[in-house]
Amino acid sequence: MSDDKTTFKRACDHGYLRCETCESVYKQDDCPDECDFCGSPIHQRKPENIARAWAFLIAAAVFVIPANIYPISIFEALGNKSPGTIMDSVIYFFDEGMYGIAIIIGTASILIPIAKLICLAYLIYTAQFGKRSRLRHRTILFRGVEKIGRWSMLDIFVVALLSSLVQLGSLAIIFPGAAATSFCMVVILTVFAAESFDARVMWDQGLKNEINGGKNAER
Amino acid sequence: MPKDEDKIAEGSFPNPEVHEKRNFPLVWIVPFIAILIGFGMLFYHWQTQGVLVEVSFLNGKGIVGGKTKIMYQGVQVGKVEQLKLNTDGVTVTAFLRIDRQYKHFAKSETKFWLVKPRISASSIEGLDTILSGQYITFLPGDGKPTFKFTGLENIPLSNENSPGLRIILQSDSLDGISEGSPLYFRKIQVGKVERYELDEVSNKVKIFAYIEKEYKSFVRQDTRFWNISGVKINAGLNGVKIKTGTVASMLDGGIAFDYPYDYSVSPPAQDRHTFELHKDENVAMSTGVEVTFVVRTAEGLEVGTRVMIRGIVAGHVKEVNPKEDLSFVHLKLLLKEKYRNKLGKGAQFYVARPKMGVNGISDLDTIIKGSYIKFIPGEEGQAESIFKDISEVDDADYASGLRIFLKTPVSPTVSSATPIVYKQYTIGQVMETKMDPVTQEILTEIQIFKRFIHLVNESTVFWDGSGLDIKASLSGVKIRSKSIRSILLGAIVAHTPDEHAKSVEEGQRFTLHRNKETALRKGKFFKLIFPDATHGIKETLSSIKYRNYEIGSVDKWNYDMENDEFSANIFIREPFCDLVSEDAYFWLVFPSLNVNGFQALDTIITGSYINLYPGKSKEEADTFVISYRPPLRVENGAKRIRLITGDLGGLKVGAPVSYRKITVGKVIHHELHQDRDQIYIDIAIKPQFKDLINSSSVFWRHQGVDIHASLADGVSMKISSLPVLMSGGIEFDTIEPNAKKIDSSTIFDLKDNYRIAGRNGKRIELELTDAEGIKAGSTKIIMKGVNVGFIEGFSFSKDFSKVIATAMISEYADLLTNEDTSFWKVTPDNSPIGTLFKKTSILVSPGNSQNEKLKFVVNDDPPFGDTSLAGLHLFLESDSLNGLSKGVPVLFRDLNVGKVLNFKLEEDRIVVHIWISDDYRHFVNNQSQFWMSGGITISGGIGGLQVQTKPLTSILRGGISFSSTTSKDAIPVKDKHTFNLYRSFSDLKQQTPGLVVRLKSDELGSLAPGNPVLYRQVQVGKVMGSGLSDDSNYVITDILIFQKYQHLIREKTVFWNASGIDFDWGLFSGAKLKTESLKALLAGGISLATPQESKAGEVVANKHLFELQTEFDEDWKSWQFTKP
């Protein structure tokens, strides 16, 4: 591992830049501002990625609160409204003995979004301050966060589905509650945060520190 | 490496574009907005969450935290968040989240309660809560804003501010009123009872009611309220009146109100005005004038007792209070306002008790309704009413008039106050009925009202016009009634035929006739002397009849002390009194049991009457002696014959004279001969029978019991019919029909019995296996129900194996003593003649032979085909008895029309002898078809199972049914006609006549009766049965070809056995499997084919013999037979 690290060189170290979108590679010297193929702006690193990630992350964190305290869906049967928060449904399914569903919902709708937030915060934080410990693990974590992000919409998907299916007039009707929007926002904003965060930055910093450390060690 | 880095740091790009790094990246606007939105949502939430209000309830039943809504006027204004048991452990506190926008409702006076479904008769409230769940609602009130309330258990009183009217009703008892009971004004619900309480001070029930705003103005200070709860049944003579309020008020109680008079006068009621709640409308609505009396007794009076004025409720008794010393009773009446000015001079009150009055039975209704006070209004002016006892009341209307007396028959239906009607109009009344001390006559004093006096004059007749006129006879009871009133009260009808007759004086006497007929009659009186009993003849009631037509009546009884005899004055109406001449004959008709049975049975009901047989004489007479027996009239043309005998021997006048048991006349007279040795008996023979008598006639006594004993013959005893037994009788016979005629002087000798009379009987010997049930002297020999002889005695055959009975054939002896005559014994249980004979009898059936025979064998069974039973006798042929037994019914359309009498086995069939009652014999004609209908027919097929049953009796016993067509060629059949008896109806349907052909075969194969006979696979007939030929060499199968297909059978027709499968195996042709129809395959069958017309041969006759082919020839199939 240490061998890899010591021989570690970044693209930019070789004078290459890469388009974020279409993965075209340009020489640093004759690099256009925008990709010749896809027209995306080409940066060596995403600009302001730490700040953007923080901004989206905080916004997402703000929405976590209403997403969990407001009802995500409102079930109205015979004029009798029964709103339910995400936690309500988890508890409901748990009470009913459907532990599997309870766990799935609990994980997908509560645990994962929050875990995502925390993980992102950790990643951004460590990247920002150039922590070089467990760089590899953090990268794996970041990939995981990116991957898992889309599954967080499960709850919204269920609510949307039910809302469109259960439209039985005055008999029974389900419509999304305020939390649905908030939850959407949480998920979207975390995706944004993850997107805007440039994982390479943590390597930049980490490498810097490591080189420095290495130098120091060599010295 | 450091080089590279330096390069970057140094900005090795040739033309670096330097972007100013913003110190505040634009992206930070995102979390800012997010925070804004988040706070916005929180704020919104906070705003919509509303205020928390605590309401404590006695119990939390029906309240669910998080579910139960707070509704106000149908709008959800909040929700119960939580329900908590209070520390006292009894009450609960509900935390209500009321929407912020409605928080202004949470004021100290606001009342919360839980709305539950409440179903009462008057309303269904909170029905919506059944579906939506119970909810909490409230009544907004004023006061300081607060968040702690105490919930109510029930709907609170209407809001103090609600615009309606609140009133308080006071009542002695609640009487079915409940919370929510409606208040009605003219049947419109205008409000409801909100609550009630017992007033501690007055001990009265206080009912708080609320009147809706729009009806507020109808409640005035003079409004009367009364309870309409429940059902009020008002039973009176004019019917039962059931008075209820609405159904709701019936069940739920209710209060109605109205005004005793024009309400506009009365000022409107104030809020919380207290009213009296009255018991009922009458009490409530009477108002105004109080009248106080002091009476001796308040018998029948109580608070609430009505005061009536001409049948209208005028008020009621308000108070009944005894005086301190109990000597008198204070009576306080409350009269309606409008009668205030009727209390002046002349006003009277009295307690109404049932009374028969001119105006009907007045006050009879008090029996049912209870007594009431009658009020006769007086003049206007100061009240000076008098309370009277009823007896003291003199009805001013009817005070004066003409008083006259009516002599009344013994059974007057009149009583005091019976009206006197003239053309159905009351013109007077009966005052009293009393007895004239001098004449001992009953006199009815009547009074004709002043203004009707002119209607009565000397020509006036009075009769009892009581309502009921019952005419009863055996043919029915005819009741004619007038009005119920007249039934109860009776009436005296006055009729004045001559308007110009002299007017009557006071006290004049008239006769009260029994009825209109007697009153208006014209005729004559006669005197009838009753030497014996009077047999229920009643004065004025018993009638005189002529040919059963009422021509008069018995008027009066007289008793002559000297002669100790009764005589009756009878009255005969005008045209009929001419019938009464000197030799008229009166006789009394009364119910009696005499020789001819019961006579004048109808008089049991109608009473005895007197019959008149008019005389021929021209002489008049007025006194007659009544007879107790109808006149022995000699009919015109009847022959009178005189018999002479030694003693009368029980013969009575009227005893029948019979010829061969037929009554042809009667004894009309008997008298002692001059020399007192002989008695002459005169008999009258009805005209149509007079030729039966000629000089060869012999007469003998037909005594009730005729015992003839002799050593040789044993004892013979003959008991006759009841009339003869009671009054004796005379029989005669004429030995020589052509003998000399008699003249009037011929006197016949009356012999003691027919033996002496020389009747030509024949004594025969009957051989019996045993003599059980047969008694010497009484066992009859009967031919077709006619007694033709009797058993005289018994002896034994030499070997004692048989009983030899000597029998006397007294009638038709010649006919019954020939070789063919058959005798058989009939014991009651198998007697075909049914219950006619309860005793064992010997029946005889005459023969045709000319040879005389005097010894016969008595069979136990009647000879087969005996037709002694009247009716139609038929023979049915069947192949099996199939459960039939003697006595089973013969049914026509399931009606029992006859029965099976007997059956016998003949070579190959059973012949059933059936008998059809005479009443139904016309249903049988030569087209009739008989089948056994017994039991249950189960026919199974591919289409299902069909079970057919007949009536139970025929299921149990079997039966024979028949049907008849009424086609033109149907002709009635004679006795002993033979029919075919089909085994079942379905057999019959198939076996509609057809052609029977016989098939000869070597062996039976699988054929069985019922197998089909097929022609081109169509069933054209069926196998009826099979048997061996006479020489036993062949099997003969009878098949029936249905009529419809009969033409198919010709001489050359071939028959082959179509049973089973035809399996044809050839080396070259391969295997060929051929079967006939499935049915044939299963059950076996016969197929047939006929060659074409030219080769077909002759038409065959019934029972033509064919060969049953065993080999099938393919050629046959190609045969084309065409119907000629």
mmCIF file of N, CA and C in Angstrom, chain A residues 6 8-10 12-13 28-29 33 44 48 51-52 54-56 58-60 62-63 65-66 69-70 78-83 178-179 182 185 189 208 211 215, chain B residues 1-2 4-5 8 13-14 17 21-22 25-46 66-67 69 76 79 131-132:
data_model
loop_
_atom_site.group_PDB
_atom_site.id
_atom_site.type_symbol
_atom_site.label_atom_id
_atom_site.label_comp_id
_atom_site.label_asym_id
_atom_site.label_seq_id
_atom_site.Cartn_x
_atom_site.Cartn_y
_atom_site.Cartn_z
ATOM 1 N N THR A 6 3.443 5.829 -2.515
ATOM 2 C CA THR A 6 4.661 6.568 -2.816
ATOM 3 C C THR A 6 4.805 6.818 -4.291
ATOM 4 N N PHE A 8 2.263 7.232 -6.165
ATOM 5 C CA PHE A 8 0.968 7.803 -6.551
ATOM 6 C C PHE A 8 1.150 9.090 -7.307
ATOM 7 N N LYS A 9 0.524 9.166 -8.472
ATOM 8 C CA LYS A 9 0.551 10.399 -9.259
ATOM 9 C C LYS A 9 -0.844 10.655 -9.777
ATOM 10 N N ARG A 10 -1.257 11.898 -9.726
ATOM 11 C CA ARG A 10 -2.589 12.235 -10.192
ATOM 12 C C ARG A 10 -2.550 12.599 -11.666
ATOM 13 N N CYS A 12 -3.519 15.276 -12.945
ATOM 14 C CA CYS A 12 -3.031 16.630 -13.104
ATOM 15 C C CYS A 12 -1.504 16.680 -12.930
ATOM 16 N N ASP A 13 -1.042 15.699 -12.192
ATOM 17 C CA ASP A 13 0.397 15.648 -12.026
ATOM 18 C C ASP A 13 1.083 15.372 -13.353
ATOM 19 N N GLN A 28 -3.293 19.323 -20.369
ATOM 20 C CA GLN A 28 -3.496 20.538 -19.581
ATOM 21 C C GLN A 28 -3.173 21.779 -20.411
ATOM 22 N N ASP A 29 -2.190 21.581 -21.276
ATOM 23 C CA ASP A 29 -1.702 22.761 -22.008
ATOM 24 C C ASP A 29 -2.737 23.313 -22.969
ATOM 25 N N ASP A 33 -11.798 25.539 -22.389
ATOM 26 C CA ASP A 33 -12.629 25.809 -21.202
ATOM 27 C C ASP A 33 -13.792 24.834 -21.108
ATOM 28 N N GLN A 44 -10.143 21.235 -13.378
ATOM 29 C CA GLN A 44 -9.226 20.242 -12.808
ATOM 30 C C GLN A 44 -9.896 19.624 -11.587
ATOM 31 N N GLU A 48 -15.330 25.110 -5.953
ATOM 32 C CA GLU A 48 -16.054 25.332 -4.696
ATOM 33 C C GLU A 48 -16.757 24.066 -4.220
ATOM 34 N N ALA A 51 -17.534 23.875 -0.471
ATOM 35 C CA ALA A 51 -18.553 24.822 -0.021
ATOM 36 C C ALA A 51 -19.939 24.405 -0.507
ATOM 37 N N ARG A 52 -20.001 24.011 -1.781
ATOM 38 C CA ARG A 52 -21.300 23.598 -2.324
ATOM 39 C C ARG A 52 -21.825 22.388 -1.580
ATOM 40 N N TRP A 54 -21.199 21.445 1.357
ATOM 41 C CA TRP A 54 -21.683 21.859 2.677
ATOM 42 C C TRP A 54 -23.052 22.519 2.565
ATOM 43 N N ALA A 55 -23.174 23.407 1.595
ATOM 44 C CA ALA A 55 -24.441 24.136 1.473
ATOM 45 C C ALA A 55 -25.605 23.173 1.256
ATOM 46 N N PHE A 56 -25.425 22.264 0.289
ATOM 47 C CA PHE A 56 -26.516 21.327 0.034
ATOM 48 C C PHE A 56 -26.786 20.425 1.215
ATOM 49 N N ILE A 58 -26.258 21.050 4.365
ATOM 50 C CA ILE A 58 -26.974 21.755 5.448
ATOM 51 C C ILE A 58 -28.444 21.910 5.081
ATOM 52 N N ALA A 59 -28.685 22.304 3.798
ATOM 53 C CA ALA A 59 -30.078 22.448 3.381
ATOM 54 C C ALA A 59 -30.823 21.119 3.557
ATOM 55 N N ALA A 60 -30.122 20.047 3.189
ATOM 56 C CA ALA A 60 -30.759 18.735 3.340
ATOM 57 C C ALA A 60 -31.048 18.456 4.803
ATOM 58 N N VAL A 62 -31.611 20.531 7.057
ATOM 59 C CA VAL A 62 -32.759 21.316 7.528
ATOM 60 C C VAL A 62 -34.056 20.568 7.232
ATOM 61 N N PHE A 63 -34.133 19.982 6.051
ATOM 62 C CA PHE A 63 -35.392 19.328 5.663
ATOM 63 C C PHE A 63 -35.634 17.998 6.359
ATOM 64 N N ILE A 65 -35.743 17.517 9.406
ATOM 65 C CA ILE A 65 -36.657 17.690 10.555
ATOM 66 C C ILE A 65 -38.141 17.623 10.130
ATOM 67 N N PRO A 66 -38.590 18.478 9.213
ATOM 68 C CA PRO A 66 -40.004 18.348 8.822
ATOM 69 C C PRO A 66 -40.318 17.002 8.175
ATOM 70 N N ILE A 69 -41.133 14.848 11.138
ATOM 71 C CA ILE A 69 -42.191 15.156 12.122
ATOM 72 C C ILE A 69 -43.548 15.352 11.457
ATOM 73 N N TYR A 70 -43.545 15.656 10.186
ATOM 74 C CA TYR A 70 -44.838 15.812 9.504
ATOM 75 C C TYR A 70 -45.278 14.491 8.915
ATOM 76 N N LEU A 78 -63.611 7.456 4.906
ATOM 77 C CA LEU A 78 -64.918 7.930 5.334
ATOM 78 C C LEU A 78 -64.802 9.260 6.060
ATOM 79 N N GLY A 79 -64.024 10.119 5.500
ATOM 80 C CA GLY A 79 -63.921 11.452 6.062
ATOM 81 C C GLY A 79 -63.072 11.509 7.307
ATOM 82 N N ASN A 80 -62.524 10.373 7.669
ATOM 83 C CA ASN A 80 -61.713 10.341 8.871
ATOM 84 C C ASN A 80 -60.254 10.336 8.456
ATOM 85 N N LYS A 81 -59.596 11.446 8.685
ATOM 86 C CA LYS A 81 -58.205 11.572 8.249
ATOM 87 C C LYS A 81 -57.291 10.943 9.262
ATOM 88 N N SER A 82 -56.382 10.139 8.776
ATOM 89 C CA SER A 82 -55.361 9.654 9.697
ATOM 90 C C SER A 82 -53.993 9.863 9.062
ATOM 91 N N PRO A 83 -53.366 10.922 9.448
ATOM 92 C CA PRO A 83 -52.040 11.205 8.920
ATOM 93 C C PRO A 83 -51.003 10.308 9.576
ATOM 94 N N ALA A 178 -47.074 16.831 4.118
ATOM 95 C CA ALA A 178 -46.012 17.828 4.035
ATOM 96 C C ALA A 178 -44.627 17.176 4.075
ATOM 97 N N ALA A 179 -44.524 16.101 4.818
ATOM 98 C CA ALA A 179 -43.228 15.454 4.964
ATOM 99 C C ALA A 179 -42.722 14.900 3.652
ATOM 100 N N SER A 182 -40.680 17.448 2.036
ATOM 101 C CA SER A 182 -39.436 17.618 2.794
ATOM 102 C C SER A 182 -38.501 16.457 2.556
ATOM 103 N N MET A 185 -36.937 16.687 -0.644
ATOM 104 C CA MET A 185 -35.876 17.691 -0.591
ATOM 105 C C MET A 185 -34.624 17.105 0.053
ATOM 106 N N LEU A 189 -31.380 16.984 -2.069
ATOM 107 C CA LEU A 189 -30.263 17.825 -1.626
ATOM 108 C C LEU A 189 -29.045 16.984 -1.258
ATOM 109 N N LYS A 208 -1.265 15.510 -0.301
ATOM 110 C CA LYS A 208 -0.397 16.616 0.135
ATOM 111 C C LYS A 208 0.182 16.311 1.517
ATOM 112 N N ILE A 211 2.521 13.391 1.398
ATOM 113 C CA ILE A 211 3.839 13.726 0.828
ATOM 114 C C ILE A 211 4.653 14.501 1.860
ATOM 115 N N LYS A 215 7.756 13.315 3.351
ATOM 116 C CA LYS A 215 9.002 14.099 3.337
ATOM 117 C C LYS A 215 9.594 14.171 4.720
ATOM 118 N N MET B 1 8.573 15.915 -8.137
ATOM 119 C CA MET B 1 7.240 16.208 -7.591
ATOM 120 C C MET B 1 7.089 17.619 -7.067
ATOM 121 N N PRO B 2 7.934 17.966 -6.294
ATOM 122 C CA PRO B 2 7.832 19.352 -5.849
ATOM 123 C C PRO B 2 7.879 20.301 -7.025
ATOM 124 N N ASP B 4 6.623 19.824 -9.959
ATOM 125 C CA ASP B 4 5.264 19.952 -10.514
ATOM 126 C C ASP B 4 4.414 20.897 -9.708
ATOM 127 N N GLU B 5 4.589 20.668 -8.500
ATOM 128 C CA GLU B 5 3.743 21.477 -7.616
ATOM 129 C C GLU B 5 4.098 22.946 -7.754
ATOM 130 N N ILE B 8 2.551 24.426 -10.715
ATOM 131 C CA ILE B 8 1.134 24.816 -10.548
ATOM 132 C C ILE B 8 1.079 26.086 -9.711
ATOM 133 N N PHE B 13 0.529 28.225 -16.320
ATOM 134 C CA PHE B 13 -0.296 28.448 -17.509
ATOM 135 C C PHE B 13 0.089 29.755 -18.142
ATOM 136 N N PRO B 14 0.083 29.715 -19.469
ATOM 137 C CA PRO B 14 0.572 30.943 -20.110
ATOM 138 C C PRO B 14 -0.304 32.150 -19.823
ATOM 139 N N GLU B 17 -6.367 32.618 -16.479
ATOM 140 C CA GLU B 17 -7.568 33.464 -16.260
ATOM 141 C C GLU B 17 -7.824 33.461 -14.783
ATOM 142 N N LYS B 21 -12.156 34.844 -6.399
ATOM 143 C CA LYS B 21 -12.865 33.874 -5.560
ATOM 144 C C LYS B 21 -13.851 34.621 -4.683
ATOM 145 N N ARG B 22 -15.152 34.268 -4.921
ATOM 146 C CA ARG B 22 -16.147 34.979 -4.121
ATOM 147 C C ARG B 22 -16.022 34.557 -2.682
ATOM 148 N N PRO B 25 -19.829 31.955 -1.533
ATOM 149 C CA PRO B 25 -20.290 31.237 -2.713
ATOM 150 C C PRO B 25 -21.819 31.274 -2.805
ATOM 151 N N LEU B 26 -22.264 31.388 -4.035
ATOM 152 C CA LEU B 26 -23.697 31.514 -4.294
ATOM 153 C C LEU B 26 -24.476 30.302 -3.779
ATOM 154 N N VAL B 27 -23.750 29.199 -3.715
ATOM 155 C CA VAL B 27 -24.437 27.964 -3.336
ATOM 156 C C VAL B 27 -24.995 28.024 -1.910
ATOM 157 N N TRP B 28 -24.505 28.884 -1.152
ATOM 158 C CA TRP B 28 -24.984 28.963 0.234
ATOM 159 C C TRP B 28 -26.408 29.478 0.326
ATOM 160 N N ILE B 29 -26.862 29.901 -0.779
ATOM 161 C CA ILE B 29 -28.252 30.344 -0.771
ATOM 162 C C ILE B 29 -29.185 29.140 -0.591
ATOM 163 N N VAL B 30 -28.680 27.968 -1.006
ATOM 164 C CA VAL B 30 -29.517 26.762 -0.915
ATOM 165 C C VAL B 30 -29.884 26.415 0.520
ATOM 166 N N PRO B 31 -28.899 26.228 1.392
ATOM 167 C CA PRO B 31 -29.307 25.953 2.776
ATOM 168 C C PRO B 31 -30.120 27.075 3.381
ATOM 169 N N PHE B 32 -29.841 28.282 2.942
ATOM 170 C CA PHE B 32 -30.615 29.399 3.468
ATOM 171 C C PHE B 32 -32.089 29.261 3.113
ATOM 172 N N ILE B 33 -32.274 28.969 1.833
ATOM 173 C CA ILE B 33 -33.662 28.774 1.411
ATOM 174 C C ILE B 33 -34.276 27.595 2.143
ATOM 175 N N ALA B 34 -33.466 26.531 2.285
ATOM 176 C CA ALA B 34 -33.962 25.347 2.969
ATOM 177 C C ALA B 34 -34.389 25.701 4.387
ATOM 178 N N ILE B 35 -33.580 26.513 5.015
ATOM 179 C CA ILE B 35 -33.916 26.902 6.388
ATOM 180 C C ILE B 35 -35.190 27.731 6.389
ATOM 181 N N LEU B 36 -35.247 28.613 5.396
ATOM 182 C CA LEU B 36 -36.450 29.429 5.305
ATOM 183 C C LEU B 36 -37.692 28.552 5.151
ATOM 184 N N ILE B 37 -37.578 27.624 4.209
ATOM 185 C CA ILE B 37 -38.733 26.739 3.970
ATOM 186 C C ILE B 37 -39.060 25.944 5.221
ATOM 187 N N GLY B 38 -37.996 25.425 5.820
ATOM 188 C CA GLY B 38 -38.194 24.632 7.038
ATOM 189 C C GLY B 38 -38.913 25.431 8.096
ATOM 190 N N PHE B 39 -38.432 26.660 8.299
ATOM 191 C CA PHE B 39 -39.105 27.488 9.310
ATOM 192 C C PHE B 39 -40.523 27.822 8.879
ATOM 193 N N GLY B 40 -40.647 28.019 7.570
ATOM 194 C CA GLY B 40 -41.994 28.296 7.055
ATOM 195 C C GLY B 40 -42.944 27.146 7.387
ATOM 196 N N MET B 41 -42.457 25.965 7.181
ATOM 197 C CA MET B 41 -43.293 24.805 7.473
ATOM 198 C C MET B 41 -43.586 24.722 8.954
ATOM 199 N N LEU B 42 -42.575 24.938 9.736
ATOM 200 C CA LEU B 42 -42.788 24.875 11.181
ATOM 201 C C LEU B 42 -43.834 25.896 11.612
ATOM 202 N N PHE B 43 -43.700 27.057 11.013
ATOM 203 C CA PHE B 43 -44.650 28.099 11.363
ATOM 204 C C PHE B 43 -46.054 27.694 10.946
ATOM 205 N N TYR B 44 -46.123 27.174 9.758
ATOM 206 C CA TYR B 44 -47.427 26.739 9.247
ATOM 207 C C TYR B 44 -48.014 25.666 10.141
ATOM 208 N N HIS B 45 -47.151 24.761 10.516
ATOM 209 C CA HIS B 45 -47.588 23.688 11.393
ATOM 210 C C HIS B 45 -48.089 24.231 12.713
ATOM 211 N N TRP B 46 -47.336 25.113 13.212
ATOM 212 C CA TRP B 46 -47.702 25.689 14.503
ATOM 213 C C TRP B 46 -49.038 26.409 14.381
ATOM 214 N N GLY B 66 -56.552 11.283 19.199
ATOM 215 C CA GLY B 66 -56.024 11.315 17.850
ATOM 216 C C GLY B 66 -57.067 11.050 16.796
ATOM 217 N N LYS B 67 -58.260 10.652 17.230
ATOM 218 C CA LYS B 67 -59.286 10.294 16.255
ATOM 219 C C LYS B 67 -60.519 11.183 16.378
ATOM 220 N N LYS B 69 -63.092 13.830 16.580
ATOM 221 C CA LYS B 69 -63.011 15.177 16.029
ATOM 222 C C LYS B 69 -63.803 16.163 16.874
ATOM 223 N N GLN B 76 -65.179 20.591 10.885
ATOM 224 C CA GLN B 76 -64.211 20.084 11.840
ATOM 225 C C GLN B 76 -63.336 21.248 12.295
ATOM 226 N N LYS B 79 -59.436 18.336 16.898
ATOM 227 C CA LYS B 79 -59.371 16.900 17.099
ATOM 228 C C LYS B 79 -58.916 16.627 18.524
ATOM 229 N N LEU B 131 -71.125 6.334 11.366
ATOM 230 C CA LEU B 131 -70.104 6.108 10.350
ATOM 231 C C LEU B 131 -68.813 6.838 10.692
ATOM 232 N N SER B 132 -68.969 8.069 11.084
ATOM 233 C CA SER B 132 -67.764 8.871 11.215
ATOM 234 C C SER B 132 -67.164 8.772 12.596
#
